């Protein structure tokens, strides 16, 4: 059992012999030691770096102490005898406890000292068994599946998980972050990472600590989740405060989060469904690569009669994508090129372009990953949050109703035809059938693997 974990640390992570046995046993036994604690044993690698006491044996003895010693080593019943037995067993199998004497017969160019590390793992496991300590059995598929639904993704081949803490579109308070940091220290390895979708991921939580971890977070109003074939946590850019922002991204994304991540959390879909809100066409959060993407717009309103057709037109010079051109003495904005960034509004010295209509462009069917698909835009520019919310709900309903289990929305749209899908999203039939669609027994096992 311990040897299975040792292969990962020694072979895949390139740890030294002492670190590998130490970390492998920690994981197999669920001791809850932090990965950085391996630094305490690191100097024993390579026989103290000079071919002396075998580092793998030193790592094994360190774990034996962690398991058997309560207060002090000299008062731990049976500890001294257990160490002696472990050393004797190791020496009997390899003929020595010294790195310089073991290495000539056991070192392989390809695997280095892997055979010695694995043997030390076996010797340690026998010693632990003799002391009445058993490595824990691997988790079952059902156990892994259960906690994945709670937002915990297994670290490959271990009993540890990375737990996703839900944020409000990337925003959390200082007190909440403090609580997360405390939870990471208490129940995980003390390491925290940010996911690409702005959730906070606490690393290396032993299976046995998951419920305690969740309860500790709940004390600060925090929860885990964000996995499975359902609506995922909404992400947004900082458009509310950004100089280029054309809409209140924090407000809109929070509404979408409450209505669809929270409100639809029990709705099973064919696959994951991702939502992103961008404040302007700069596309910082890649709304067009999400199942449903929103981009703030400001459609320029040109007063052609007021335009003077200046030879050096400030609007033409200032347009970042070349959509504005003076032609035949008048400014023309090409609707096929203009992305409604609003940067031209107010640039004309003669007030020919003082107004811009605020709104939202909607993308559907985007995705990234092994098969990337850029979302396609609905032809209507929506002018209110209510319209965006309504078309989003229709999109989720259509996906649940007409998507095949296991396919992403991009594939559903390709199969049904974009024009067909757009007509349904701009019509009323999906909302009229809402109760029927949500009540159907469908997608009981969705296509999402994370």
Short mmCIF file of C-alpha atoms in Angstrom, two decimals:
data_model
loop_
_atom_site.label_atom_id
_atom_site.label_comp_id
_atom_site.label_asym_id
_atom_site.label_seq_id
_atom_site.Cartn_x
_atom_site.Cartn_y
_atom_site.Cartn_z
CA UNK A 1 0.00 0.00 0.00
CA UNK A 2 2.65 2.54 1.06
CA UNK A 3 4.79 1.51 -1.91
CA UNK A 4 2.03 2.64 -4.29
CA UNK A 5 2.28 6.16 -2.94
CA UNK A 6 6.08 5.99 -2.86
CA UNK A 7 6.14 5.42 -6.63
CA UNK A 8 4.35 8.73 -7.09
CA UNK A 9 6.66 10.76 -4.91
CA UNK A 10 9.94 9.16 -5.98
CA UNK A 11 9.16 8.50 -9.63
CA UNK A 12 6.71 11.22 -10.67
CA UNK A 13 7.66 14.05 -8.31
CA UNK A 14 11.41 13.36 -8.22
CA UNK A 15 11.60 13.47 -4.43
CA UNK A 16 14.61 11.97 -2.69
CA UNK A 17 14.48 8.59 -0.93
CA UNK A 18 13.80 9.96 2.56
CA UNK A 19 11.13 12.42 1.43
CA UNK A 20 9.39 9.77 -0.68
CA UNK A 21 8.93 7.21 2.10
CA UNK A 22 7.91 9.95 4.55
CA UNK A 23 5.29 11.48 2.26
CA UNK A 24 4.04 8.14 0.95
CA UNK A 25 3.38 6.82 4.46
CA UNK A 26 1.80 10.10 5.51
CA UNK A 27 -0.66 9.78 2.65
CA UNK A 28 -1.34 6.07 3.05
CA UNK A 29 -1.94 6.44 6.77
CA UNK A 30 -3.83 9.74 6.56
CA UNK A 31 -1.50 11.32 9.13
CA UNK A 32 -2.33 14.86 8.02
CA UNK A 33 1.28 16.01 7.84
CA UNK A 34 1.88 18.95 5.53
CA UNK A 35 3.92 18.40 2.41
CA UNK A 36 6.39 21.02 3.60
CA UNK A 37 7.04 18.87 6.69
CA UNK A 38 9.07 16.62 4.41
CA UNK A 39 11.79 19.27 4.64
CA UNK A 40 12.54 17.90 8.13
CA UNK A 41 13.67 14.60 6.65
CA UNK A 42 15.08 15.92 3.37
CA UNK A 43 18.70 16.03 4.59
CA UNK A 44 18.72 12.26 5.10
CA UNK A 45 18.46 11.63 1.35
CA UNK A 46 21.44 9.93 -0.25
CA UNK A 47 22.64 8.65 3.11
CA UNK A 48 22.92 12.10 4.70
CA UNK A 49 24.29 13.17 1.33
CA UNK A 50 27.46 11.16 1.91
CA UNK A 51 26.45 7.51 1.58
CA UNK A 52 25.84 6.97 5.29
CA UNK A 53 22.50 5.82 6.81
CA UNK A 54 20.03 5.02 3.98
CA UNK A 55 17.60 7.89 3.54
CA UNK A 56 14.67 5.56 2.80
CA UNK A 57 15.26 3.83 6.15
CA UNK A 58 15.46 7.20 7.90
CA UNK A 59 12.14 8.23 6.38
CA UNK A 60 10.57 4.99 7.59
CA UNK A 61 11.85 5.51 11.15
CA UNK A 62 10.52 9.07 11.16
CA UNK A 63 7.03 7.80 10.32
CA UNK A 64 7.28 5.10 12.96
CA UNK A 65 7.98 7.82 15.50
CA UNK A 66 5.06 9.91 14.29
CA UNK A 67 2.71 6.98 14.73
CA UNK A 68 3.99 5.42 17.98
CA UNK A 69 5.31 8.32 20.06
CA UNK A 70 2.80 10.19 22.19
CA UNK A 71 4.64 12.63 24.44
CA UNK A 72 8.30 11.62 24.47
CA UNK A 73 10.22 8.91 22.62
CA UNK A 74 11.71 7.33 25.76
CA UNK A 75 8.26 6.94 27.32
CA UNK A 76 6.60 5.46 24.18
CA UNK A 77 5.85 1.81 24.88
CA UNK A 78 7.44 -0.51 22.35
CA UNK A 79 8.91 2.27 20.22
CA UNK A 80 12.56 1.37 20.78
CA UNK A 81 11.93 -2.30 20.01
CA UNK A 82 9.90 -1.40 16.91
CA UNK A 83 12.75 0.75 15.58
CA UNK A 84 15.24 -2.03 16.19
CA UNK A 85 13.02 -4.58 14.45
CA UNK A 86 12.50 -2.27 11.48
CA UNK A 87 16.25 -1.69 11.14
CA UNK A 88 17.00 -5.41 11.40
CA UNK A 89 14.38 -6.34 8.79
CA UNK A 90 15.72 -3.71 6.39
CA UNK A 91 19.32 -4.84 6.93
CA UNK A 92 18.42 -8.49 6.47
CA UNK A 93 16.76 -7.83 3.12
CA UNK A 94 19.47 -5.53 1.72
CA UNK A 95 22.56 -6.66 3.57
CA UNK A 96 23.29 -3.22 5.00
CA UNK A 97 21.76 0.02 6.27
CA UNK A 98 24.42 2.18 4.62
CA UNK A 99 23.67 3.94 1.36
CA UNK A 100 27.20 3.44 0.03
CA UNK A 101 26.91 -0.34 0.48
CA UNK A 102 23.31 -0.68 -0.76
CA UNK A 103 23.56 1.50 -3.83
CA UNK A 104 26.05 -0.50 -5.94
CA UNK A 105 23.65 -3.47 -6.12
CA UNK A 106 20.33 -1.66 -6.25
CA UNK A 107 20.80 1.58 -8.19
CA UNK A 108 19.45 1.54 -11.77
CA UNK A 109 20.12 4.31 -14.25
CA UNK A 110 16.45 4.55 -15.22
CA UNK A 111 14.77 4.22 -11.83
CA UNK A 112 17.63 5.32 -9.54
CA UNK A 113 17.02 3.88 -6.05
CA UNK A 114 13.33 3.10 -6.58
CA UNK A 115 13.71 -0.55 -5.55
CA UNK A 116 15.24 0.50 -2.22
CA UNK A 117 12.48 3.06 -1.62
CA UNK A 118 9.81 0.43 -2.31
CA UNK A 119 11.50 -2.11 -0.04
CA UNK A 120 11.74 0.46 2.76
CA UNK A 121 8.02 1.14 2.27
CA UNK A 122 7.26 -2.57 2.65
CA UNK A 123 9.47 -2.88 5.74
CA UNK A 124 7.74 0.12 7.30
CA UNK A 125 4.33 -1.33 6.53
CA UNK A 126 5.30 -4.61 8.22
CA UNK A 127 6.56 -2.70 11.26
CA UNK A 128 3.37 -0.68 11.47
CA UNK A 129 1.29 -3.81 11.16
CA UNK A 130 3.24 -5.39 14.00
CA UNK A 131 2.51 -2.26 16.05
CA UNK A 132 -1.20 -2.57 15.26
CA UNK A 133 -1.31 0.26 12.70
CA UNK A 134 -2.77 -0.45 9.27
CA UNK A 135 -2.51 1.72 6.16
CA UNK A 136 -5.94 2.80 5.03
CA UNK A 137 -7.63 1.11 2.09
CA UNK A 138 -7.98 3.05 -1.17
CA UNK A 139 -11.23 4.96 -1.49
CA UNK A 140 -14.08 3.40 -3.40
CA UNK A 141 -15.51 4.89 -6.58
CA UNK A 142 -18.69 5.76 -4.69
CA UNK A 143 -16.78 7.61 -1.97
CA UNK A 144 -14.85 9.61 -4.55
CA UNK A 145 -18.02 10.40 -6.49
CA UNK A 146 -19.88 11.54 -3.36
CA UNK A 147 -17.33 14.14 -2.34
CA UNK A 148 -16.75 15.26 -5.93
CA UNK A 149 -20.36 16.37 -5.90
CA UNK A 150 -19.50 18.53 -2.89
CA UNK A 151 -16.64 20.23 -4.75
CA UNK A 152 -13.70 17.98 -3.79
CA UNK A 153 -11.48 16.63 -6.56
CA UNK A 154 -9.19 13.72 -5.74
CA UNK A 155 -5.45 14.11 -5.99
CA UNK A 156 -4.55 11.24 -8.28
CA UNK A 157 -4.04 7.94 -6.50
CA UNK A 158 -4.33 9.36 -2.98
CA UNK A 159 -6.81 9.83 -0.15
CA UNK A 160 -6.40 13.60 -0.43
CA UNK A 161 -8.61 16.09 -2.21
CA UNK A 162 -8.55 19.69 -3.42
CA UNK A 163 -11.65 21.46 -2.11
CA UNK A 164 -13.25 24.27 -4.12
CA UNK A 165 -14.57 27.16 -2.05
CA UNK A 166 -17.25 29.16 -3.85
CA UNK A 167 -16.69 32.90 -4.18
CA UNK A 168 -18.97 35.66 -5.39
CA UNK A 169 -17.47 35.86 -8.85
CA UNK A 170 -13.98 36.00 -7.44
CA UNK A 171 -14.80 38.36 -4.57
CA UNK A 172 -14.42 37.45 -0.92
CA UNK A 173 -13.91 39.54 2.18
CA UNK A 174 -10.68 39.71 4.16
CA UNK A 175 -12.38 37.86 7.03
CA UNK A 176 -13.55 35.11 4.68
CA UNK A 177 -10.04 34.75 3.27
CA UNK A 178 -8.72 34.51 6.81
CA UNK A 179 -11.19 31.70 7.50
CA UNK A 180 -10.14 29.87 4.34
CA UNK A 181 -6.47 30.20 5.28
CA UNK A 182 -7.20 28.82 8.75
CA UNK A 183 -9.13 25.91 7.23
CA UNK A 184 -6.24 25.15 4.87
CA UNK A 185 -3.87 24.94 7.84
CA UNK A 186 -6.21 22.91 10.02
CA UNK A 187 -7.54 20.42 7.50
CA UNK A 188 -5.29 20.51 4.41
CA UNK A 189 -1.64 21.04 3.54
CA UNK A 190 -1.76 24.77 4.13
CA UNK A 191 -1.62 25.51 0.41
CA UNK A 192 -4.26 27.49 -1.51
CA UNK A 193 -4.68 27.97 -5.26
CA UNK A 194 -7.02 30.03 -7.41
CA UNK A 195 -8.86 28.22 -10.19
CA UNK A 196 -9.34 29.74 -13.63
CA UNK A 197 -12.98 30.36 -12.70
CA UNK A 198 -12.21 32.38 -9.60
CA UNK A 199 -12.95 29.80 -6.96
CA UNK A 200 -10.47 29.27 -4.13
CA UNK A 201 -9.07 25.75 -4.01
CA UNK A 202 -7.66 24.41 -0.74
CA UNK A 203 -5.09 21.72 -1.43
CA UNK A 204 -4.48 18.28 0.03
CA UNK A 205 -7.46 17.71 2.33
CA UNK A 206 -7.55 14.11 3.64
CA UNK A 207 -10.84 12.34 2.96
CA UNK A 208 -11.50 12.07 6.67
CA UNK A 209 -11.20 15.86 7.08
CA UNK A 210 -13.69 16.87 4.41
CA UNK A 211 -16.78 17.20 6.59
CA UNK A 212 -14.86 19.06 9.32
CA UNK A 213 -13.43 21.37 6.65
CA UNK A 214 -16.90 22.13 5.27
CA UNK A 215 -18.30 22.75 8.75
CA UNK A 216 -15.45 25.12 9.58
CA UNK A 217 -16.08 27.13 6.42
CA UNK A 218 -19.82 27.18 7.04
CA UNK A 219 -19.12 29.07 10.26
CA UNK A 220 -18.18 32.03 8.05
CA UNK A 221 -21.01 31.51 5.56
CA UNK A 222 -18.74 29.82 2.99
CA UNK A 223 -19.52 26.69 1.01
CA UNK A 224 -17.82 24.28 -1.35
CA UNK A 225 -19.02 23.12 -4.77
CA UNK A 226 -18.60 24.00 -8.43
CA UNK A 227 -18.37 20.53 -9.95
CA UNK A 228 -20.63 18.22 -11.93
CA UNK A 229 -23.07 18.45 -14.84
CA UNK A 230 -24.84 21.57 -13.72
CA UNK A 231 -24.61 25.34 -13.81
CA UNK A 232 -21.15 26.32 -12.58
CA UNK A 233 -20.21 29.37 -10.49
CA UNK A 234 -20.48 32.56 -12.55
CA UNK A 235 -17.31 34.52 -13.32
CA UNK A 236 -16.98 38.18 -14.20
CA UNK A 237 -14.36 40.79 -14.90
CA UNK A 238 -13.94 43.97 -12.86
CA UNK A 239 -16.06 46.01 -15.26
CA UNK A 240 -17.92 47.70 -12.41
CA UNK A 241 -14.78 49.60 -11.47
CA UNK A 242 -12.74 49.36 -14.69
CA UNK A 243 -12.24 52.45 -16.85
CA UNK A 244 -13.52 50.52 -19.86
CA UNK A 245 -16.50 48.89 -18.14
CA UNK A 246 -19.84 49.40 -19.86
CA UNK A 247 -22.02 47.60 -17.32
CA UNK A 248 -22.10 46.75 -13.64
CA UNK A 249 -20.52 43.32 -13.93
CA UNK A 250 -20.50 42.66 -10.18
CA UNK A 251 -24.21 43.34 -9.86
CA UNK A 252 -25.24 41.33 -12.93
CA UNK A 253 -22.98 38.37 -12.22
CA UNK A 254 -24.17 38.21 -8.61
CA UNK A 255 -27.78 38.10 -9.81
CA UNK A 256 -26.93 35.31 -12.27
CA UNK A 257 -25.05 33.48 -9.53
CA UNK A 258 -28.03 33.62 -7.16
CA UNK A 259 -30.61 32.77 -9.82
CA UNK A 260 -28.82 30.01 -11.67
CA UNK A 261 -25.84 28.64 -9.73
CA UNK A 262 -27.82 28.68 -6.50
CA UNK A 263 -31.35 28.54 -7.89
CA UNK A 264 -30.63 25.74 -10.38
CA UNK A 265 -28.14 23.82 -8.25
CA UNK A 266 -30.30 20.67 -8.26
CA UNK A 267 -31.04 20.78 -11.99
CA UNK A 268 -29.20 18.02 -13.83
CA UNK A 269 -27.84 18.99 -17.25
CA UNK A 270 -26.21 17.03 -20.08
CA UNK A 271 -22.83 18.49 -19.10
CA UNK A 272 -21.30 21.43 -17.26
CA UNK A 273 -22.68 24.89 -18.09
CA UNK A 274 -20.37 27.88 -17.68
CA UNK A 275 -21.36 31.54 -17.54
CA UNK A 276 -19.11 34.60 -17.84
CA UNK A 277 -19.88 38.32 -17.69
CA UNK A 278 -17.50 40.76 -19.36
CA UNK A 279 -17.78 44.52 -18.95
CA UNK A 280 -16.62 45.43 -22.46
CA UNK A 281 -15.34 43.91 -25.72
CA UNK A 282 -11.82 43.61 -24.30
CA UNK A 283 -12.96 40.06 -23.39
CA UNK A 284 -10.79 39.74 -20.27
CA UNK A 285 -12.81 36.79 -18.91
CA UNK A 286 -13.38 35.25 -22.37
CA UNK A 287 -17.22 35.35 -22.41
CA UNK A 288 -17.16 33.96 -25.95
CA UNK A 289 -15.48 30.77 -24.68
CA UNK A 290 -18.24 30.01 -22.19
CA UNK A 291 -21.55 28.22 -22.71
CA UNK A 292 -23.22 31.56 -22.09
CA UNK A 293 -21.27 34.78 -22.28
CA UNK A 294 -22.37 38.39 -21.71
CA UNK A 295 -20.40 41.43 -22.90
CA UNK A 296 -21.27 45.02 -22.02
CA UNK A 297 -21.98 47.22 -25.04
CA UNK A 298 -22.30 50.88 -25.92
CA UNK A 299 -23.71 51.18 -29.42
CA UNK A 300 -22.70 54.57 -30.91
CA UNK A 301 -25.50 56.86 -32.08
CA UNK A 302 -24.14 59.07 -34.88
CA UNK A 303 -25.83 62.36 -35.81
CA UNK A 304 -24.87 62.43 -39.48
CA UNK A 305 -26.29 65.94 -40.02
CA UNK A 306 -23.96 67.38 -37.40
CA UNK A 307 -20.87 65.64 -38.81
CA UNK A 308 -18.47 68.08 -40.56
CA UNK A 309 -16.46 65.38 -42.35
CA UNK A 310 -13.18 66.60 -40.85
CA UNK A 311 -10.04 65.55 -42.71
CA UNK A 312 -8.53 64.55 -39.37
CA UNK A 313 -11.56 63.00 -37.72
CA UNK A 314 -11.00 62.42 -33.97
CA UNK A 315 -13.50 59.55 -34.02
CA UNK A 316 -11.76 57.80 -36.92
CA UNK A 317 -8.34 58.29 -35.35
CA UNK A 318 -9.57 57.09 -31.97
CA UNK A 319 -11.43 53.94 -33.09
CA UNK A 320 -9.29 51.02 -31.84
CA UNK A 321 -10.50 48.57 -34.50
CA UNK A 322 -10.90 50.81 -37.56
CA UNK A 323 -14.68 50.64 -37.75
CA UNK A 324 -15.10 54.43 -38.17
CA UNK A 325 -14.11 56.04 -41.49
CA UNK A 326 -14.82 59.39 -43.14
CA UNK A 327 -16.23 58.68 -46.59
CA UNK A 328 -17.65 61.21 -49.06
CA UNK A 329 -17.43 63.97 -46.46
CA UNK A 330 -19.29 62.12 -43.69
CA UNK A 331 -18.33 59.76 -40.88
CA UNK A 332 -19.48 56.18 -41.41
CA UNK A 333 -19.35 53.47 -38.75
CA UNK A 334 -19.29 49.98 -40.28
CA UNK A 335 -21.78 47.87 -38.28
CA UNK A 336 -20.07 44.69 -39.44
CA UNK A 337 -16.79 45.79 -37.84
CA UNK A 338 -17.90 47.88 -34.84
CA UNK A 339 -17.81 45.90 -31.59
CA UNK A 340 -19.67 48.56 -29.58
CA UNK A 341 -16.80 49.33 -27.23
CA UNK A 342 -18.09 52.91 -26.86
CA UNK A 343 -14.61 54.44 -27.08
CA UNK A 344 -15.77 56.79 -29.85
CA UNK A 345 -18.59 58.42 -27.88
CA UNK A 346 -17.81 62.03 -27.02
CA UNK A 347 -14.73 62.21 -29.25
CA UNK A 348 -16.25 64.50 -31.92
CA UNK A 349 -15.47 68.18 -31.34
CA UNK A 350 -18.72 69.10 -33.10
CA UNK A 351 -20.88 66.77 -30.95
CA UNK A 352 -21.86 64.47 -33.79
CA UNK A 353 -21.34 61.43 -31.58
CA UNK A 354 -22.46 62.31 -28.07
CA UNK A 355 -24.76 59.38 -27.43
CA UNK A 356 -24.35 55.64 -27.13
CA UNK A 357 -27.00 53.05 -26.26
CA UNK A 358 -25.89 50.79 -23.42
CA UNK A 359 -26.69 47.11 -23.72
CA UNK A 360 -25.46 43.53 -23.69
CA UNK A 361 -24.17 41.19 -26.38
CA UNK A 362 -24.81 37.51 -25.71
CA UNK A 363 -22.67 34.59 -26.85
CA UNK A 364 -23.87 31.00 -26.73
CA UNK A 365 -22.04 27.71 -27.21
CA UNK A 366 -18.48 28.67 -26.38
CA UNK A 367 -16.05 26.26 -24.74
CA UNK A 368 -12.36 25.70 -24.23
CA UNK A 369 -10.38 22.54 -23.56
CA UNK A 370 -9.40 19.77 -25.95
CA UNK A 371 -12.10 20.86 -28.38
CA UNK A 372 -12.34 24.63 -28.47
CA UNK A 373 -15.46 26.32 -29.83
CA UNK A 374 -15.98 30.07 -30.02
CA UNK A 375 -19.47 31.10 -29.02
CA UNK A 376 -21.81 32.61 -31.58
CA UNK A 377 -23.63 35.87 -30.93
CA UNK A 378 -27.35 36.27 -30.85
CA UNK A 379 -28.29 38.93 -33.36
CA UNK A 380 -30.16 41.04 -30.83
CA UNK A 381 -28.40 43.52 -28.52
CA UNK A 382 -30.25 43.30 -25.21
CA UNK A 383 -30.83 46.58 -23.41
CA UNK A 384 -31.72 45.43 -19.90
CA UNK A 385 -30.52 42.97 -17.29
CA UNK A 386 -33.99 41.44 -17.25
CA UNK A 387 -33.67 40.49 -20.91
CA UNK A 388 -30.26 38.89 -20.31
CA UNK A 389 -31.60 36.91 -17.35
CA UNK A 390 -34.55 35.70 -19.40
CA UNK A 391 -32.50 34.54 -22.39
CA UNK A 392 -30.03 32.81 -20.06
CA UNK A 393 -32.82 30.87 -18.41
CA UNK A 394 -34.15 29.88 -21.83
CA UNK A 395 -30.67 28.68 -22.82
CA UNK A 396 -30.40 26.45 -19.74
CA UNK A 397 -33.89 25.08 -20.34
CA UNK A 398 -33.12 24.36 -23.99
CA UNK A 399 -29.88 22.60 -23.03
CA UNK A 400 -31.64 20.42 -20.47
CA UNK A 401 -34.56 19.68 -22.77
CA UNK A 402 -32.82 19.11 -26.09
CA UNK A 403 -29.19 18.35 -25.24
CA UNK A 404 -27.98 14.76 -25.33
CA UNK A 405 -26.42 13.50 -22.12
CA UNK A 406 -22.67 13.97 -22.31
CA UNK A 407 -22.55 16.75 -24.89
CA UNK A 408 -21.69 20.39 -24.29
CA UNK A 409 -24.00 23.18 -25.40
CA UNK A 410 -21.75 23.85 -28.42
CA UNK A 411 -22.50 20.33 -29.69
CA UNK A 412 -26.21 20.72 -29.01
CA UNK A 413 -26.27 23.92 -31.08
CA UNK A 414 -24.34 22.28 -33.92
CA UNK A 415 -26.78 19.38 -33.95
CA UNK A 416 -29.95 21.48 -33.75
CA UNK A 417 -28.72 24.34 -35.95
CA UNK A 418 -27.91 27.84 -34.70
CA UNK A 419 -30.89 29.50 -36.40
CA UNK A 420 -33.25 26.99 -34.77
CA UNK A 421 -31.70 27.57 -31.35
CA UNK A 422 -31.72 31.35 -31.69
CA UNK A 423 -35.39 31.34 -32.72
CA UNK A 424 -36.26 29.33 -29.60
CA UNK A 425 -34.23 31.63 -27.34
CA UNK A 426 -35.91 34.73 -28.71
CA UNK A 427 -39.36 33.15 -28.49
CA UNK A 428 -41.57 32.17 -25.54
CA UNK A 429 -42.07 28.43 -25.86
CA UNK A 430 -39.24 27.35 -23.55
CA UNK A 431 -40.44 29.43 -20.60
CA UNK A 432 -43.99 28.21 -21.10
CA UNK A 433 -42.68 24.64 -20.77
CA UNK A 434 -40.38 25.43 -17.83
CA UNK A 435 -42.16 23.20 -15.29
CA UNK A 436 -42.29 20.31 -17.74
CA UNK A 437 -38.61 20.65 -18.68
CA UNK A 438 -37.36 20.90 -15.10
CA UNK A 439 -39.59 18.06 -13.97
CA UNK A 440 -38.36 15.56 -16.56
CA UNK A 441 -36.21 12.64 -15.39
CA UNK A 442 -33.17 13.33 -17.56
CA UNK A 443 -29.37 13.34 -17.43
CA UNK A 444 -29.25 11.38 -14.19
CA UNK A 445 -25.57 10.74 -14.91
CA UNK A 446 -24.17 13.78 -16.71
CA UNK A 447 -21.06 14.12 -18.82
CA UNK A 448 -18.84 16.26 -16.57
CA UNK A 449 -15.79 14.54 -15.11
CA UNK A 450 -14.68 17.46 -12.93
#
